[in-house]
Amino acid sequence: MRVYLLSTYLVGCILFCSSPSLCLADEDWDARARELVGKMTLHEKITELHGIQEPGYYRYVPPIPRLGIPAFHIANGPAGVGPAGDDPQKSATALPAPISLAASWDVALAKDYGVILGKEAKDLNEDLLESPDINIARVPQNGRAFEAFGEDPYLVSQLGVAEINGIQSEGEIANVKHYAVNNQESARSKVNVIVDERTLHEIYLPAFEAAVKQGHVASLMAAYNKVNGSYCCENDLLLNQILKKDWGFRGFVTSDFGAVHSTAASALAGLDLEMPTGKYFGSNLETAVESGRVPMSVIDDKLIRRFRTMMEYGLFDHITNRKLIPAREDGMEARHFAEEGMVLLKNQGNQLPLDSKSLHSVAVIGSFAEKAITGGGGSSHVEPLYTVAPMDGIQQRLGTNVQVSFSDGKDVAKAAALAKSSDVAIVMVGDDETEGHDHSIVLSSNQDELIEFVAAANPHTVVVLKTGSPVFMPWLDKVPALLEAWYPGEEDGNAVAAVLFGDVNPSGKLPITFPRRLADLPASTMEQYPGTNNVVHYSEGVFVGYRYFDAKDIEPLFPFGYGLSYTTFAYKNLSVDSKSFSTAKAEGSVTVDFDVANTGKRFGKEIAQLYVRIPSTTTAPQPPKQLKGFEKVSLQPGQTQHVHLALDARAFSYWDVYAHDWKIQPGTYHIMIGSSSKDIQLQDTLQIH
């Protein structure tokens, strides 16, 4: 069957391009798509508005050979090419979790990450890759926190745009998700999120707006949940008004799988493609058109949007053949991504990096040291091309002269005895996040107890966390060194070893606040999370993540933007210039200049962060600081680098619920430069009138 469809598709392409009028319009995708849609029957149009699910076909929109319309293949992809309707699932490079990429704070790296995603999806003959996930980490319990980029809308926006650019540079359609306010897995398919207009625009929509306006993303996925009473797939305000009208989105909107709840309402609200089947956009939609409840012009717009996008990406004119993925080459990229995302959280007495020359024995302990932790569960799962287990990576790094012993830690006493007899104990613990349900941020089983016993047995204990979001650490004061490695991907063993033994100087910073207790979180009541009677109130407003901790003066376990290095840095020479900035026209920029110096003895990378304090009013209270810029600098010992950042009007704006638009409040603005949200090194003020 598959061969038949492919051969008829080839014939269709030949016939399609034999029309001089169509071939002449190849550069005008819109006109070409309109002409094609004009040749379709109503039944053919309906066929192209939903996927099919039958033996051998899933995540798939069938072709129409008569018109040269190709089949459309969809794959998941936040952390590598995931499920794509194949049985068994195709193998691809298992990249470190997106939360790890976020911890790199590296825009260029995010584009490279996207390039690998797009290239491998194309190699596997997939047309659309469901990535990136840019939902805000409102609560650390979110089961998909590992799939996205953390709690700050500016950081998420910058990384999301870069990844989209990478994916689409390879001729692959990116699919940014999940639009919108999809911040928990608990009751995700029916929860009604009550969120005010200002919070929606300042916290939960900026990354999507950036994806459209800056990233020119080709497609977008509507989420499962309701927003203020209306399901996302039939939410006219979100899809038609904000996305397509206000932002000028020219791509097409897909549904999350099974997220559609209506026919006419969803069609009229702006949903363009139902997945995975045509429960609502099949015969029901055909009947709705015939009865006049859904105009033909609405149907045509949906098809024109997808077809012109597919044409622009060459899917109508270029037949691609499946290629072998360069496993080792892409694996080295995965290793580099993992190394750049690791965050050194504690290093008392310079326990790290470990000196391999002085070691005779190393104990590697814990169930998360047994095999590579390639990622979280659910639709983002990747079948890796290969894996490197932690024991293998450490043994290879140390060679045969150092004895490396392993204990899974199930018998705590036995693990402690092994630790006591070794020069160093490396304990690897973690969590197991997955789509479909939220999770406790307490380490499961006996992992907390294991760390306590091992640390008591050996003062040279290093803890390596492999988590997708924050966890509580009752043992923190008892261990000298702590490294957050997230889900490192298929090169787990090599990447972790490189950082522990100093081949790589850790430079990651936290993209999410680590709390000390649940009561400290912004959403700490049942009404706020997980909700009551399937309704959740975002009553914390814009005070999400570090904004809330700062406003309430709550000391986190580890703050947003925090991360140590094997070297030290100094900040100096801050200069703020607003001469080119016009508040009247809301244009130009405020430039911020400063220097960062490496004052230590090792090469290292520092992530300099720029925060702005916007004046508060009674109608629009503001957090003490908001991230508005950052830059990652690479410095040799003794080297100083000048950093130049520009802040546009949006950096000083808040959403005015009376004007339903962005507004700049006159007053004194504070410009803050720091190595984290809690470690501000330089400050200045700016008057805006």
XYZ file of C-alpha atoms in Angstrom:
689
model
C 0.000 0.000 0.000
C 2.781 2.402 0.935
C 4.600 1.777 -2.367
C 1.397 2.386 -4.307
C 0.759 5.710 -2.606
C 4.311 6.858 -3.228
C 4.252 5.905 -6.898
C 0.908 7.609 -7.518
C 2.182 10.661 -5.670
C 5.160 10.843 -8.051
C 2.813 10.661 -11.024
C 0.669 13.352 -9.439
C 3.676 15.634 -9.041
C 4.548 15.222 -12.720
C 0.982 16.074 -13.721
C 0.870 18.928 -11.232
C 4.015 20.584 -12.589
C 2.973 20.019 -16.200
C 0.552 22.927 -15.861
C 2.376 26.037 -17.108
C 0.186 28.352 -15.076
C 1.004 26.539 -11.865
C 4.709 26.177 -12.603
C 4.963 29.876 -13.317
C 3.474 30.542 -9.882
C 5.972 28.424 -7.949
C 7.360 31.462 -6.117
C 3.901 32.684 -5.208
C 2.940 29.979 -2.756
C -0.324 31.626 -1.799
C -1.615 31.892 -5.371
C -0.487 28.372 -6.143
C -2.235 27.011 -3.051
C -5.430 28.901 -3.845
C -5.499 27.532 -7.362
C -4.995 24.007 -6.063
C -7.763 24.329 -3.477
C -10.058 25.613 -6.207
C -9.743 22.257 -7.992
C -10.749 20.202 -4.943
C -14.146 18.677 -4.262
C -15.695 19.199 -0.831
C -14.989 15.576 0.080
C -11.329 15.972 -0.902
C -11.077 19.133 1.175
C -12.468 17.375 4.237
C -10.013 14.499 3.710
C -7.125 16.977 4.061
C -8.377 18.552 7.311
C -7.650 15.634 9.608
C -5.330 12.706 10.152
C -6.135 9.043 9.836
C -5.463 6.165 12.204
C -5.475 2.700 10.709
C -2.954 -0.165 10.416
C 0.312 1.284 9.125
C -0.902 4.884 9.269
C -0.815 7.223 12.232
C 0.300 10.847 12.595
C -0.534 10.958 8.923
C -2.722 12.955 6.524
C -3.296 10.957 3.321
C -2.356 12.171 -0.171
C -4.648 13.028 -3.085
C -2.752 11.692 -6.113
C -5.258 13.218 -8.572
C -4.067 16.695 -7.626
C -0.476 15.896 -6.663
C -1.169 16.560 -2.992
C 1.432 14.564 -1.041
C 0.909 12.680 2.185
C 1.781 14.641 5.305
C 3.861 12.951 8.026
C 4.052 14.243 11.595
C 6.598 13.329 14.285
C 7.036 14.347 17.895
C 10.287 16.028 18.696
C 11.061 18.145 21.777
C 14.183 16.074 22.609
C 14.882 14.259 19.351
C 12.687 12.693 16.693
C 10.035 10.944 18.762
C 6.966 8.859 17.950
C 5.983 9.237 14.314
C 3.382 6.566 13.701
C 5.928 3.838 13.006
C 5.917 0.456 14.683
C 8.541 -0.032 15.928
C 9.502 3.590 16.505
C 12.388 4.835 14.376
C 15.676 5.416 16.182
C 17.190 8.892 16.389
C 19.672 10.843 18.481
C 18.362 11.152 22.047
C 19.291 14.736 22.890
C 19.423 16.003 26.469
C 16.058 17.233 27.748
C 15.023 20.745 26.646
C 15.248 21.922 30.281
C 18.963 21.149 29.992
C 19.178 23.242 26.830
C 17.453 26.050 28.716
C 20.093 25.784 31.444
C 22.772 26.529 28.857
C 21.266 29.997 28.287
C 22.924 29.741 24.871
C 20.938 31.009 21.873
C 23.476 29.735 19.327
C 23.398 26.310 20.979
C 19.592 26.296 20.827
C 19.759 26.846 17.082
C 22.266 23.980 16.746
C 19.899 21.800 18.802
C 17.127 22.704 16.356
C 19.348 21.908 13.374
C 19.905 18.360 14.685
C 16.164 17.956 15.256
C 15.260 19.255 11.797
C 17.977 17.357 9.977
C 17.162 14.017 11.565
C 13.416 14.498 11.073
C 14.110 15.166 7.406
C 16.411 12.127 7.243
C 13.534 10.028 8.581
C 11.068 11.428 6.025
C 9.003 13.418 8.511
C 7.414 16.656 7.289
C 6.428 18.330 10.552
C 8.230 18.094 13.888
C 6.214 18.860 17.011
C 8.788 21.083 18.668
C 9.596 23.212 20.590
C 7.451 23.042 23.713
C 7.514 26.595 25.084
C 5.002 26.400 27.927
C 6.059 28.217 31.082
C 7.048 26.107 34.111
C 4.397 27.605 36.388
C 4.735 24.730 38.880
C 7.737 22.405 39.264
C 5.339 19.463 39.671
C 4.372 19.696 35.992
C 5.026 16.296 34.427
C 6.340 17.926 31.253
C 8.576 20.566 32.851
C 11.552 18.687 31.385
C 10.188 19.224 27.849
C 10.273 23.015 27.949
C 12.575 25.916 28.839
C 11.719 26.953 32.390
C 9.838 29.711 34.172
C 10.836 32.988 32.507
C 9.033 34.237 29.372
C 12.041 36.147 28.014
C 14.456 33.222 28.332
C 11.869 30.823 26.886
C 11.222 33.220 23.982
C 14.863 33.586 23.004
C 15.607 29.863 23.118
C 12.354 28.952 21.395
C 12.982 31.309 18.473
C 16.520 29.977 18.063
C 15.384 26.352 18.046
C 12.638 27.116 15.516
C 15.195 28.779 13.262
C 17.360 25.673 13.511
C 14.554 23.226 12.737
C 13.194 25.220 9.811
C 16.658 25.891 8.353
C 16.697 22.183 7.472
C 13.466 22.379 5.480
C 11.429 20.871 8.308
C 8.192 22.462 9.535
C 8.423 23.339 13.229
C 5.285 23.029 15.354
C 5.425 25.228 18.427
C 3.302 23.972 21.331
C 1.092 23.881 23.405
C -0.986 27.019 22.793
C -1.829 28.176 25.382
C -1.523 28.240 29.192
C -0.881 24.495 29.238
C 1.101 24.279 32.480
C 0.080 21.040 34.189
C -0.676 17.450 33.304
C -3.249 16.975 36.073
C -6.675 16.968 34.383
C -5.004 18.484 31.323
C -7.753 17.438 28.914
C -10.528 19.191 30.834
C -9.013 21.720 33.223
C -10.308 25.268 32.848
C -7.564 27.840 33.434
C -8.845 31.134 34.815
C -6.186 33.720 34.006
C -6.419 37.495 33.806
C -5.611 39.445 30.666
C -2.389 41.005 31.939
C -0.946 37.716 33.176
C -1.862 36.020 29.915
C -0.015 38.602 27.833
C 3.000 39.114 30.112
C 3.754 35.531 31.179
C 2.073 32.886 29.017
C 1.879 34.402 25.513
C 5.237 36.190 24.931
C 7.103 33.048 23.841
C 4.357 32.212 21.335
C 4.328 35.782 20.061
C 8.102 35.645 19.593
C 7.797 32.283 17.835
C 5.433 33.873 15.312
C 6.957 37.328 14.886
C 10.665 36.544 15.275
C 10.880 32.815 14.573
C 8.322 32.824 11.725
C 7.198 29.421 12.926
C 5.288 27.552 10.223
C 2.766 25.765 12.444
C 1.358 25.816 15.954
C -0.371 23.242 18.157
C -3.509 24.137 20.122
C -3.547 22.630 23.618
C -5.913 20.317 25.509
C -7.079 22.661 28.237
C -9.660 25.416 28.444
C -8.665 29.052 28.883
C -11.290 31.188 30.627
C -14.041 28.739 29.771
C -13.212 27.878 26.164
C -11.177 24.891 24.941
C -7.997 26.004 23.174
C -9.025 24.326 19.903
C -12.216 26.381 19.786
C -10.919 29.533 21.464
C -11.650 32.367 19.054
C -9.732 34.927 21.122
C -6.544 32.849 21.172
C -6.624 31.497 17.611
C -8.386 34.009 15.398
C -7.958 37.275 17.256
C -4.553 37.119 18.960
C -2.661 34.567 16.859
C -3.899 35.179 13.324
C -5.091 38.791 13.445
C -2.970 40.570 16.057
C 0.274 38.647 15.437
C -0.244 38.052 11.712
C 0.396 34.303 11.866
C 0.434 32.890 8.313
C 1.017 29.248 9.191
C -1.520 26.604 10.202
C -2.883 25.401 13.527
C -2.953 21.702 14.447
C -4.743 20.222 17.428
C -3.036 18.317 20.178
C -3.987 14.672 19.795
C -7.605 14.288 20.873
C -7.897 17.913 21.994
C -10.834 18.821 19.715
C -14.306 18.923 21.286
C -16.499 20.418 18.566
C -16.955 20.731 14.823
C -18.371 24.119 13.829
C -17.015 25.961 16.873
C -13.460 24.688 16.292
C -13.643 25.299 12.552
C -14.869 28.867 12.989
C -12.413 29.635 15.794
C -9.343 28.987 13.633
C -8.276 25.359 14.074
C -6.859 24.133 10.743
C -6.032 20.446 11.200
C -7.506 17.874 13.585
C -5.206 15.124 14.836
C -4.942 12.211 14.994
C -8.304 11.432 13.349
C -11.354 13.157 11.904
C -13.758 12.674 14.792
C -14.968 16.261 14.384
C -13.321 17.426 11.136
C -14.431 14.396 9.100
C -18.008 13.683 8.051
C -19.335 16.013 10.762
C -17.502 18.941 9.207
C -18.647 17.988 5.720
C -22.235 18.071 6.962
C -21.633 21.423 8.672
C -20.423 22.908 5.386
C -23.340 21.487 3.400
C -25.807 22.909 5.937
C -24.185 26.336 5.838
C -23.001 26.335 9.472
C -19.379 26.549 8.295
C -18.708 28.660 5.171
C -16.622 27.163 2.376
C -14.283 30.157 2.660
C -13.329 28.998 6.169
C -12.510 25.522 4.860
C -10.465 26.945 1.992
C -8.428 29.166 4.308
C -7.388 26.156 6.379
C -6.164 24.286 3.313
C -4.442 27.302 1.770
C -2.517 27.873 5.000
C -1.184 24.312 5.136
C -0.604 23.820 1.404
C 1.292 27.077 0.894
C 3.457 26.198 3.905
C 4.154 22.744 2.509
C 4.957 24.241 -0.886
C 7.322 26.754 0.643
C 9.131 23.892 2.405
C 9.412 21.914 -0.821
C 7.026 19.149 0.152
C 5.083 19.341 -3.095
C 8.033 19.386 -5.462
C 10.860 17.427 -3.877
C 10.727 13.739 -3.062
C 13.065 12.914 -0.201
C 14.451 9.486 0.528
C 15.158 8.213 3.994
C 18.799 8.647 4.962
C 20.993 7.114 7.598
C 21.502 9.408 10.573
C 25.210 10.032 11.271
C 24.948 8.479 14.713
C 28.393 9.271 16.130
C 28.575 12.747 14.643
C 25.166 13.753 16.006
C 25.947 11.914 19.223
C 28.924 14.207 19.764
C 26.568 17.160 19.372
C 24.256 15.605 21.959
C 27.200 15.234 24.336
C 28.157 18.879 23.862
C 24.575 20.017 24.534
C 24.504 17.955 27.734
C 27.817 19.347 28.972
C 26.726 22.937 28.347
C 23.475 22.462 30.259
C 24.863 21.002 33.481
C 24.598 23.269 36.517
C 27.085 23.131 39.377
C 24.926 23.840 42.429
C 27.436 23.288 45.226
C 31.215 22.863 45.405
C 32.332 23.193 49.002
C 36.107 23.155 49.407
C 36.564 22.796 45.631
C 35.588 19.140 45.793
C 35.153 19.324 42.030
C 36.686 18.843 39.576
C 37.948 15.447 40.676
C 41.658 14.859 40.154
C 41.902 11.558 38.296
C 45.655 11.326 38.927
C 45.212 11.162 42.690
C 42.425 8.580 42.683
C 42.778 4.844 43.237
C 39.141 3.873 43.727
C 35.765 5.408 42.879
C 32.356 4.199 44.057
C 29.498 4.925 41.652
C 26.212 4.523 43.471
C 22.503 4.762 42.676
C 19.959 3.443 40.193
C 20.458 6.506 37.989
C 24.072 5.438 37.478
C 23.086 2.091 35.995
C 22.111 3.209 32.506
C 21.952 6.365 30.442
C 19.036 8.628 31.334
C 18.035 9.563 27.811
C 14.901 11.570 28.588
C 11.475 11.757 30.126
C 8.464 9.662 29.241
C 5.476 10.124 26.978
C 5.306 11.448 23.448
C 8.788 12.966 23.696
C 10.427 9.568 24.189
C 13.243 8.921 21.721
C 14.566 5.502 20.763
C 18.313 6.251 20.972
C 20.747 5.168 18.295
C 23.134 4.160 21.095
C 23.751 4.996 24.745
C 26.714 5.529 27.050
C 26.078 4.341 30.604
C 27.522 6.389 33.495
C 29.788 3.570 34.648
C 31.203 3.193 31.155
C 31.806 6.923 30.769
C 33.576 7.197 34.119
C 35.668 4.049 33.634
C 36.723 5.168 30.156
C 37.694 8.593 31.490
C 39.744 7.138 34.359
C 41.347 4.230 32.526
C 42.231 0.862 33.973
C 44.501 2.139 36.755
C 41.552 3.330 38.858
C 39.092 0.817 40.296
C 35.485 1.844 39.579
C 32.879 -0.078 41.569
C 29.095 0.059 41.312
C 26.168 -0.320 43.692
C 22.561 0.311 42.711
C 21.906 1.631 46.207
C 18.933 -0.580 46.991
C 20.840 -1.930 49.987
C 21.794 1.320 51.691
C 24.188 -0.252 54.166
C 26.071 -2.092 51.433
C 26.291 1.111 49.359
C 27.638 3.033 52.357
C 30.271 0.350 52.950
C 31.404 0.606 49.328
C 31.578 4.390 49.648
C 33.655 4.149 52.823
C 36.211 1.898 51.138
C 36.609 4.232 48.138
C 38.479 7.506 47.643
C 35.392 9.220 46.211
C 31.688 8.341 46.134
C 29.586 9.554 43.220
C 25.868 9.171 43.934
C 23.505 9.504 40.989
C 19.855 10.066 41.842
C 16.905 11.468 39.956
C 13.251 11.476 39.038
C 11.193 10.004 36.233
C 8.915 12.650 34.737
C 6.461 11.783 32.027
C 3.606 13.181 30.024
C 0.160 12.364 31.352
C 0.561 13.032 35.050
C 2.293 15.428 37.385
C 4.789 14.305 39.986
C 6.010 14.895 43.495
C 9.218 16.902 43.723
C 10.514 14.506 46.375
C 13.071 11.926 45.284
C 11.378 8.544 45.157
C 12.142 5.334 47.011
C 15.181 5.443 49.323
C 17.214 8.002 47.374
C 17.281 10.693 50.085
C 18.278 8.098 52.682
C 20.931 6.709 50.347
C 22.606 10.088 49.999
C 22.578 10.605 53.783
C 24.227 7.251 54.459
C 26.847 7.578 51.710
C 27.739 11.142 52.731
C 28.154 9.984 56.333
C 30.458 7.182 55.177
C 32.632 9.265 52.853
C 33.285 13.012 53.199
C 34.226 13.115 49.511
C 30.712 12.489 48.219
C 29.492 14.038 44.988
C 25.770 13.985 44.177
C 24.696 14.056 40.535
C 21.026 14.911 40.043
C 19.246 13.643 36.936
C 15.903 15.393 37.153
C 13.552 17.187 34.822
C 12.693 19.904 37.335
C 13.480 20.903 40.936
C 13.481 18.416 43.805
C 13.750 18.848 47.551
C 17.164 18.145 49.104
C 16.998 17.394 52.856
C 20.610 16.168 52.650
C 22.073 19.280 50.982
C 24.093 20.475 53.995
C 25.765 17.069 54.303
C 27.304 16.788 50.832
C 30.207 18.921 49.586
C 29.402 18.843 45.861
C 26.220 18.778 43.812
C 25.788 18.749 40.026
C 22.428 19.048 38.235
C 22.769 17.025 35.030
C 19.034 16.950 34.095
C 18.245 14.138 31.599
C 21.573 14.108 29.729
C 20.508 12.108 26.658
C 22.267 9.201 24.994
C 25.809 10.451 25.827
C 25.009 10.573 29.555
C 28.122 8.716 30.770
C 30.637 10.687 28.745
C 29.051 14.080 29.399
C 28.785 13.637 33.164
C 32.357 12.313 33.391
C 33.685 15.266 31.379
C 32.242 17.738 33.884
C 33.105 15.784 37.044
C 36.754 15.408 36.027
C 37.196 18.942 34.728
C 37.493 18.318 31.000
C 34.543 20.699 30.771
C 34.029 23.616 33.132
C 30.308 23.707 34.015
C 28.611 26.921 32.902
C 24.880 26.201 33.126
C 22.485 28.371 35.128
C 19.100 27.386 36.480
C 16.145 28.268 34.211
C 13.773 27.533 37.084
C 13.721 28.311 40.814
C 14.397 25.423 43.215
C 12.104 25.890 46.271
C 12.748 24.798 49.839
C 9.121 23.763 50.488
C 5.791 23.518 48.680
C 4.329 26.344 50.745
C 6.900 28.707 49.230
C 5.635 28.231 45.674
C 3.505 30.922 43.990
C 0.766 28.348 43.301
C 0.500 26.732 46.729
C -3.249 26.383 47.314
C -5.589 23.756 45.882
C -7.464 26.436 43.932
C -4.195 27.519 42.294
C -2.875 24.008 41.688
C -3.967 21.406 40.741
C -7.385 23.066 40.909
C -10.798 22.142 42.258
C -13.635 20.724 40.168
C -11.367 20.954 37.105
C -10.912 24.705 37.508
C -7.522 26.240 38.305
C -7.091 29.884 39.236
C -3.877 31.673 38.253
C -4.426 34.110 41.113
C -0.687 34.679 41.587
C -0.912 36.744 38.399
C 2.419 37.837 36.933
C 4.261 36.736 40.084
C 5.508 33.441 38.667
C 8.802 31.798 39.646
C 11.520 34.138 40.862
C 9.183 37.121 40.499
C 7.143 35.722 43.382
C 10.118 34.678 45.525
C 11.601 38.168 45.169
C 8.316 39.984 45.857
C 7.621 37.926 48.983
C 11.287 37.933 50.056
C 11.338 34.125 50.231
C 14.755 32.485 50.156
C 14.755 29.648 47.610
C 16.919 26.566 47.820
C 18.602 27.747 44.615
C 17.519 30.895 42.763
C 16.672 31.375 39.116
C 19.816 32.063 37.075
C 22.122 30.405 39.618
C 25.110 28.239 38.724
C 28.726 27.895 39.862
C 31.925 27.438 37.888
C 35.418 26.029 38.440
C 36.665 29.577 37.965
C 35.510 32.999 39.208
C 34.204 36.117 37.486
C 34.006 39.833 38.216
C 31.678 42.493 36.811
C 32.551 46.170 36.357
C 32.107 49.392 34.336
C 28.329 49.534 33.915
C 27.050 52.198 31.521
C 23.398 52.849 30.583
C 22.543 55.065 27.601
C 18.965 56.003 26.661
C 19.647 58.726 24.078
C 18.160 56.779 21.161
C 15.059 55.634 23.062
C 11.756 57.411 22.450
C 8.821 56.682 24.743
C 6.508 58.778 22.579
C 7.052 56.478 19.623
C 7.943 53.399 21.702
C 10.974 52.798 19.518
C 14.751 52.835 19.625
C 16.701 51.189 22.402
C 18.391 51.690 25.725
C 21.921 50.344 25.506
C 23.595 48.694 28.463
C 27.368 48.129 28.511
C 29.591 46.438 31.080
C 32.658 44.224 31.397
C 33.022 40.657 32.646
C 36.441 39.343 33.711
C 37.660 35.825 34.456
C 39.479 36.243 37.765
C 40.260 32.561 38.253
C 42.762 30.065 36.874
C 40.620 28.097 34.400
C 38.905 28.799 31.130
C 35.220 29.313 31.789
C 31.930 30.648 30.498
C 29.751 33.096 32.381
C 26.111 33.947 31.721
C 25.659 37.645 32.445
C 22.030 38.472 33.190
C 20.241 41.807 32.822
C 17.176 42.480 34.942
C 14.859 45.496 34.932
C 12.693 46.800 37.757
C 9.602 48.467 36.334
C 7.783 51.065 38.505
C 4.741 49.605 40.259
C 1.286 51.145 40.379
C -1.773 50.144 42.366
C -3.435 48.830 39.201
C -0.312 47.122 37.853
C 1.966 45.899 40.668
C 5.392 44.840 39.430
C 7.905 42.256 40.650
C 11.244 43.554 41.970
C 13.019 42.403 38.813
C 12.364 40.821 35.422
C 14.884 39.248 33.067
C 15.210 41.335 29.909
C 18.607 40.352 28.500
C 21.541 37.965 28.852
C 24.767 36.988 27.162
C 27.070 34.002 27.541
C 30.741 34.971 27.397
C 33.787 32.697 27.095
C 36.880 33.820 28.935
C 40.442 32.627 29.414
C 42.027 33.234 32.857
C 42.685 36.960 33.270
C 40.659 37.875 30.185
C 38.000 40.628 30.186
C 35.153 40.845 27.692
C 32.913 43.801 26.967
C 29.179 43.055 26.867
C 26.761 45.249 24.931
C 23.018 44.682 25.316
C 20.113 46.663 23.867
C 16.669 46.953 25.464
C 13.727 47.832 23.231
C 10.386 49.308 24.290
C 8.932 45.935 25.241
C 11.594 45.552 27.938
C 10.028 48.495 29.800
C 6.389 47.718 29.042
C 3.531 46.111 30.908
C 0.130 45.023 29.592
C -2.517 47.682 30.242
C -5.870 45.935 30.713
C -7.749 49.179 30.030
C -6.049 49.922 26.724
C -5.664 46.194 25.906
C -2.140 46.959 24.771
C 1.421 47.410 25.957
C 2.162 50.571 27.918
C 5.262 52.206 29.424
C 4.806 53.677 32.888
C 6.714 56.946 33.517
C 9.131 56.743 36.418
C 12.443 55.385 37.662
C 13.625 52.097 36.165
C 16.405 50.066 37.761
C 18.908 48.298 35.516
C 20.557 45.345 37.258
C 23.404 43.117 36.062
C 24.154 39.883 37.850
C 25.291 36.281 37.758
C 21.849 35.168 38.992
C 18.537 36.713 39.983
C 19.839 36.889 43.569
C 23.430 37.925 42.844
C 23.238 41.444 41.421
C 26.727 42.819 40.783
C 26.031 46.168 39.084
C 23.091 48.601 39.219
C 22.005 51.890 37.677
C 18.769 53.792 37.205
C 16.986 55.184 34.196
C 14.333 57.899 34.107
C 11.519 57.449 31.607
C 9.065 60.313 31.116
